[in-house]
PDB file of N, CA and C in Angstrom:
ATOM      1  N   UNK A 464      38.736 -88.335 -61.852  1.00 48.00           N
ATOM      2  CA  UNK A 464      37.609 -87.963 -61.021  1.00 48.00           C
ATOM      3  C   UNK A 464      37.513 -88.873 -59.798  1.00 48.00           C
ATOM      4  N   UNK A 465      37.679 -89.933 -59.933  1.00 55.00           N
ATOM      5  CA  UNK A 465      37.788 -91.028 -58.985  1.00 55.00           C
ATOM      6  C   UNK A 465      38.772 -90.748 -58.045  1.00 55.00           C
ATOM      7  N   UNK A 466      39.893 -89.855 -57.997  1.00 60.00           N
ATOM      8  CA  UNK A 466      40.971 -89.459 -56.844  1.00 60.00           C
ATOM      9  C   UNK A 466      40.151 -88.366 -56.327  1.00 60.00           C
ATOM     10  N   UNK A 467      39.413 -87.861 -57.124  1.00 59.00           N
ATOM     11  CA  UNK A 467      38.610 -86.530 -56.153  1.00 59.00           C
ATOM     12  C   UNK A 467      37.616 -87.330 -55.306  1.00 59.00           C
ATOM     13  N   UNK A 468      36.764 -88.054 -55.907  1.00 60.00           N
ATOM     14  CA  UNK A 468      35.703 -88.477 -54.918  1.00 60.00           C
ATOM     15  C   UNK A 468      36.511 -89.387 -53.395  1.00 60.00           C
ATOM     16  N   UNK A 469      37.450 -90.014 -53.826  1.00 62.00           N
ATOM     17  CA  UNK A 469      37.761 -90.787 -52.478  1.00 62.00           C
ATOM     18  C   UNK A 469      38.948 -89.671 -51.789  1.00 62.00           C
ATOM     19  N   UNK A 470      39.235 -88.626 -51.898  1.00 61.00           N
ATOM     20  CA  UNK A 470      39.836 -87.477 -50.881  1.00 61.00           C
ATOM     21  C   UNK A 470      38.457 -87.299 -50.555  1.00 61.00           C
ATOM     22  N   UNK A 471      37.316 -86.745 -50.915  1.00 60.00           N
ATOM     23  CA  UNK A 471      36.347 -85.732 -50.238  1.00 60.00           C
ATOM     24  C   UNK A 471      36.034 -87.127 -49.164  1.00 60.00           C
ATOM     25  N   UNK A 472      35.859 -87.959 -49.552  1.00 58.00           N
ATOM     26  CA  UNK A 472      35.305 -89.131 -48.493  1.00 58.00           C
ATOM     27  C   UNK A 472      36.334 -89.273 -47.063  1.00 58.00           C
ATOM     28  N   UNK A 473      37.847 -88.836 -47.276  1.00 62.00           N
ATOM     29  CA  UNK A 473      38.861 -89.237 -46.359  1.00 62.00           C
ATOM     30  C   UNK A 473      38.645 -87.501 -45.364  1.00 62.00           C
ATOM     31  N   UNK A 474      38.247 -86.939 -45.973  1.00 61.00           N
ATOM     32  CA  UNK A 474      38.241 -85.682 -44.972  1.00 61.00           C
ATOM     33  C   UNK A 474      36.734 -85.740 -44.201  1.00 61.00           C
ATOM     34  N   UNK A 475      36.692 -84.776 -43.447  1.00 64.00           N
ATOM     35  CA  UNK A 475      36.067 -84.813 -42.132  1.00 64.00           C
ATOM     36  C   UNK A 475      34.475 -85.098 -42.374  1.00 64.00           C
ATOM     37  N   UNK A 476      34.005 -84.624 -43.273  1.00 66.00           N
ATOM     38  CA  UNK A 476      32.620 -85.052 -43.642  1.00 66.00           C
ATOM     39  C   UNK A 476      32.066 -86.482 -44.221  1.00 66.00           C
ATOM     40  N   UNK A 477      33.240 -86.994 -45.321  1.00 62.00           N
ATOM     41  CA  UNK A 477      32.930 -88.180 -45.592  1.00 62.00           C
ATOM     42  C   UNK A 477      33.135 -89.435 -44.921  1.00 62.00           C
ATOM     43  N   UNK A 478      33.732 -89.094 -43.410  1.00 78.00           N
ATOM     44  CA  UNK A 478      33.777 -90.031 -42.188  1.00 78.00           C
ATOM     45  C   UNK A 478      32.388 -90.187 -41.911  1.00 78.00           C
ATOM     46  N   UNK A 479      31.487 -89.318 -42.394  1.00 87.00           N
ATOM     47  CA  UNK A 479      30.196 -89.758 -41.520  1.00 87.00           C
ATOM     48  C   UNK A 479      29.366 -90.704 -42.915  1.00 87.00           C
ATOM     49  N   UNK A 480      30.161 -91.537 -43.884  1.00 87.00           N
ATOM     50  CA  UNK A 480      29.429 -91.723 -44.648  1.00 87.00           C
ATOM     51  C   UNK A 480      29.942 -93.417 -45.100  1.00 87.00           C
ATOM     52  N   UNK A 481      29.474 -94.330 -45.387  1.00 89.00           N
ATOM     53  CA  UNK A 481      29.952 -95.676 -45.244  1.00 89.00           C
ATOM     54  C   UNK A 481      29.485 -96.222 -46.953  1.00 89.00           C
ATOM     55  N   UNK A 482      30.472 -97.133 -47.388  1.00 92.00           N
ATOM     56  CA  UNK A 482      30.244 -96.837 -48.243  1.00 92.00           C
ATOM     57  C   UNK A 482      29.730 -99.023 -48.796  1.00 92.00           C
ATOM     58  N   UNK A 483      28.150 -99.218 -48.939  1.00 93.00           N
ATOM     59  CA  UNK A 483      28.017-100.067 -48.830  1.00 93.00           C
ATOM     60  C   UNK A 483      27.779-101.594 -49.798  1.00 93.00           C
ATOM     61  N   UNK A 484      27.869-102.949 -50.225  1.00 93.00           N
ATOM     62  CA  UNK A 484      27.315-103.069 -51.333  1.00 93.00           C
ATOM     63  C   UNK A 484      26.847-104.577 -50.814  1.00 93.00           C
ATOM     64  N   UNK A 485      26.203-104.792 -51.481  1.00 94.00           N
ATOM     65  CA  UNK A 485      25.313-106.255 -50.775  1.00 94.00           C
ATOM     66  C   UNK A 485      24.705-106.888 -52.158  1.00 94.00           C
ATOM     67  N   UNK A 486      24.962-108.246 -51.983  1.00 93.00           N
ATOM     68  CA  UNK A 486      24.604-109.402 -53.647  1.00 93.00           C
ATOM     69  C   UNK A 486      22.900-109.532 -53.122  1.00 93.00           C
ATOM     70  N   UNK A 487      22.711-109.186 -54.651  1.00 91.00           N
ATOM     71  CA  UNK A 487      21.093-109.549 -54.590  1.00 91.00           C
ATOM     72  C   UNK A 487      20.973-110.676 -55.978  1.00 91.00           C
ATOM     73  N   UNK A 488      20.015-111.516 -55.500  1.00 92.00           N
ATOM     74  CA  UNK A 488      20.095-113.269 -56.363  1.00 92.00           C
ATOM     75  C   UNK A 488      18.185-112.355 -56.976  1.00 92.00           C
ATOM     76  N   UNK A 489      18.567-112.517 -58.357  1.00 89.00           N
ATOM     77  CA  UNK A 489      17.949-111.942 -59.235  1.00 89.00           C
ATOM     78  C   UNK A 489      16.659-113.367 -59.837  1.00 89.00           C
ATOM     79  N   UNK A 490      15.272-112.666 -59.466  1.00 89.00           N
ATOM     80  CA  UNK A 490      14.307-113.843 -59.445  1.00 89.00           C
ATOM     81  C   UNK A 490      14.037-114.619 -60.765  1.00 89.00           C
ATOM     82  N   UNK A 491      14.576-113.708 -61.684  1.00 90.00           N
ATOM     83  CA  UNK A 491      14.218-114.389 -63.339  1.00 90.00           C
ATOM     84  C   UNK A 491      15.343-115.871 -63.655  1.00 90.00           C
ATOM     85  N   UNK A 492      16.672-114.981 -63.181  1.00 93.00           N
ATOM     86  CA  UNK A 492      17.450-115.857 -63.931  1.00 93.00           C
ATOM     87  C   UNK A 492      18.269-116.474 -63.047  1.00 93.00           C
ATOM     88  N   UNK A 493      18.070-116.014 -61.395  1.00 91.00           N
ATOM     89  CA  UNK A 493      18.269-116.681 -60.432  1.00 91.00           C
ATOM     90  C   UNK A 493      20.255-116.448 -60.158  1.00 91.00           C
ATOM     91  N   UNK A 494      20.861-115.269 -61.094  1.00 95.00           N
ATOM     92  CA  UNK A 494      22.176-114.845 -61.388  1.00 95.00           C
ATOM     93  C   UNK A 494      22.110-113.598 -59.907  1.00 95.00           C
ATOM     94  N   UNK A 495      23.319-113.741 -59.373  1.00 94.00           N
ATOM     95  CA  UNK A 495      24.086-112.309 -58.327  1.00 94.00           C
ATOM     96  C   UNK A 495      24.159-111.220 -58.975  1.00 94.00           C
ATOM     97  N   UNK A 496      23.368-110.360 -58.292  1.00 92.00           N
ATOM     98  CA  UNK A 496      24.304-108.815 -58.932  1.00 92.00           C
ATOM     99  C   UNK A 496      24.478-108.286 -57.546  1.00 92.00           C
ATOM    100  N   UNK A 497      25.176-107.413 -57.809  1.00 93.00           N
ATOM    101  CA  UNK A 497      25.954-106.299 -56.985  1.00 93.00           C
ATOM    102  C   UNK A 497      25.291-104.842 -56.856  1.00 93.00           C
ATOM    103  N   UNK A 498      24.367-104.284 -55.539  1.00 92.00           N
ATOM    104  CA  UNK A 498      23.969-103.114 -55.346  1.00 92.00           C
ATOM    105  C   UNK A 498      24.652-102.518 -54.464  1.00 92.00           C
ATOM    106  N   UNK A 499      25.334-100.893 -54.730  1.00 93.00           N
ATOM    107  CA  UNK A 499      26.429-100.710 -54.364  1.00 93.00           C
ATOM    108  C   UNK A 499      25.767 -99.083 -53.669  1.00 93.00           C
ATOM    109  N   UNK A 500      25.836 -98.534 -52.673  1.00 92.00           N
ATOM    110  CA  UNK A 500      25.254 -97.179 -52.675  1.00 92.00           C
ATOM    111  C   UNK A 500      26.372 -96.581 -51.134  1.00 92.00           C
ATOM    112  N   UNK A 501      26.516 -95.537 -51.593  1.00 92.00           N
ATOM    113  CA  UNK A 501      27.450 -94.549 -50.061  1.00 92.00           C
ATOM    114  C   UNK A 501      25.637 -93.875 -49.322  1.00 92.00           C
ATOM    115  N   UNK A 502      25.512 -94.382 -48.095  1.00 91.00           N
ATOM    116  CA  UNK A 502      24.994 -94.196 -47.427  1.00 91.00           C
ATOM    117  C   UNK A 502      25.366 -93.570 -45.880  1.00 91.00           C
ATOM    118  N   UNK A 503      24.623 -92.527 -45.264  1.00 91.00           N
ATOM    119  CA  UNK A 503      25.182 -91.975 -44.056  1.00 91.00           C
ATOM    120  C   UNK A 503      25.252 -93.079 -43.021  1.00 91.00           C
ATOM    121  N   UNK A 504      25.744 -93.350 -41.761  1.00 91.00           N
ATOM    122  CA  UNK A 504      26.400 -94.320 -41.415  1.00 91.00           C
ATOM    123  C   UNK A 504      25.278 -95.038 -40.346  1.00 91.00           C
ATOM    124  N   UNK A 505      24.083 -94.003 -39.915  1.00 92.00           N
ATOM    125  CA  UNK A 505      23.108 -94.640 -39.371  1.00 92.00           C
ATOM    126  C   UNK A 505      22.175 -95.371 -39.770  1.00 92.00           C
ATOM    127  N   UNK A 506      22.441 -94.933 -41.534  1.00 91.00           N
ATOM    128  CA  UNK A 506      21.172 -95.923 -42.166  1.00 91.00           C
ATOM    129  C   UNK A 506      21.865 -96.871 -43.134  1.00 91.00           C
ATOM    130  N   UNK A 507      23.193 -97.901 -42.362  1.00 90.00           N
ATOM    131  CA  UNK A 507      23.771 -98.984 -43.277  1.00 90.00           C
ATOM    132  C   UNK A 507      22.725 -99.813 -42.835  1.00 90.00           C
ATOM    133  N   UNK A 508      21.810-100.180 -41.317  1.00 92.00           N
ATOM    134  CA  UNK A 508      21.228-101.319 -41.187  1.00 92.00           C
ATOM    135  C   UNK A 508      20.289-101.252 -42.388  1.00 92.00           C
ATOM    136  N   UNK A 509      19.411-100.483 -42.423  1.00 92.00           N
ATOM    137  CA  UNK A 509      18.576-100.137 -43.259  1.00 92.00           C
ATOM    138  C   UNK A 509      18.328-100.714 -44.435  1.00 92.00           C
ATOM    139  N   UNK A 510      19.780 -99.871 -45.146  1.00 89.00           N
ATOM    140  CA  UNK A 510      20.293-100.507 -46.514  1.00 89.00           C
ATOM    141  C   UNK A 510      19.942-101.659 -46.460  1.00 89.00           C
ATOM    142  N   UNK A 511      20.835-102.607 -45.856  1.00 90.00           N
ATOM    143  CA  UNK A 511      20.380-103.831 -45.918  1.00 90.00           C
ATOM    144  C   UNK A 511      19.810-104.853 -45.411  1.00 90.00           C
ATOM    145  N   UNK A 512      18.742-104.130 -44.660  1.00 91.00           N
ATOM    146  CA  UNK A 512      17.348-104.892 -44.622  1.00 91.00           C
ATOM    147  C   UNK A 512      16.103-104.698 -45.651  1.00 91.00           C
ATOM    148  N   UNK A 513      16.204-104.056 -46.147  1.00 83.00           N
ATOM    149  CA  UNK A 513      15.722-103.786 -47.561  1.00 83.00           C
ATOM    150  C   UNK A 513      16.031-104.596 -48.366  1.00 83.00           C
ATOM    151  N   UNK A 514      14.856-105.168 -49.347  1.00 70.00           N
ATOM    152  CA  UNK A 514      15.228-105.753 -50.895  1.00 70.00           C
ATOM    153  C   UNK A 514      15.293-104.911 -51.682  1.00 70.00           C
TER     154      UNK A 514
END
C-alpha cells in the first residue's frame, strides 16, 4: 500500500501537497515525539506555528 500512496503523491496532484513532521517536547515527561501530517503546500507555515 505504501508504493501506492507515494506514486499518487509523485503525479500531478500530489505536487501540490508537502509532506510535513516537526518534534514536539511532551510537558509530562519532558520526552520528543514526532507529529507527522501531508498538508497542502500553503498551509506548511501554519502547521508549524501551531502547538
Amino acid at each position: 500500500m505504501a508504493k501506492k500512496v507515494v506514486a499518487t503523491l509523485k503525479t500531478g496532484t500530489g505536487k501540490n501537497f508537502t509532506k510535513c513532521i516537526k518534534m514536539v517536547k511532551s510537558d509530562k515527561s519532558g520526552a520528543y515525539t514526532f507529529k507527522s501530517e501531508i498538508v497542502p503546500n500553503d498551509q506548511v507555515k501554519e502547521f508549524f506555528a501551531k502547538k
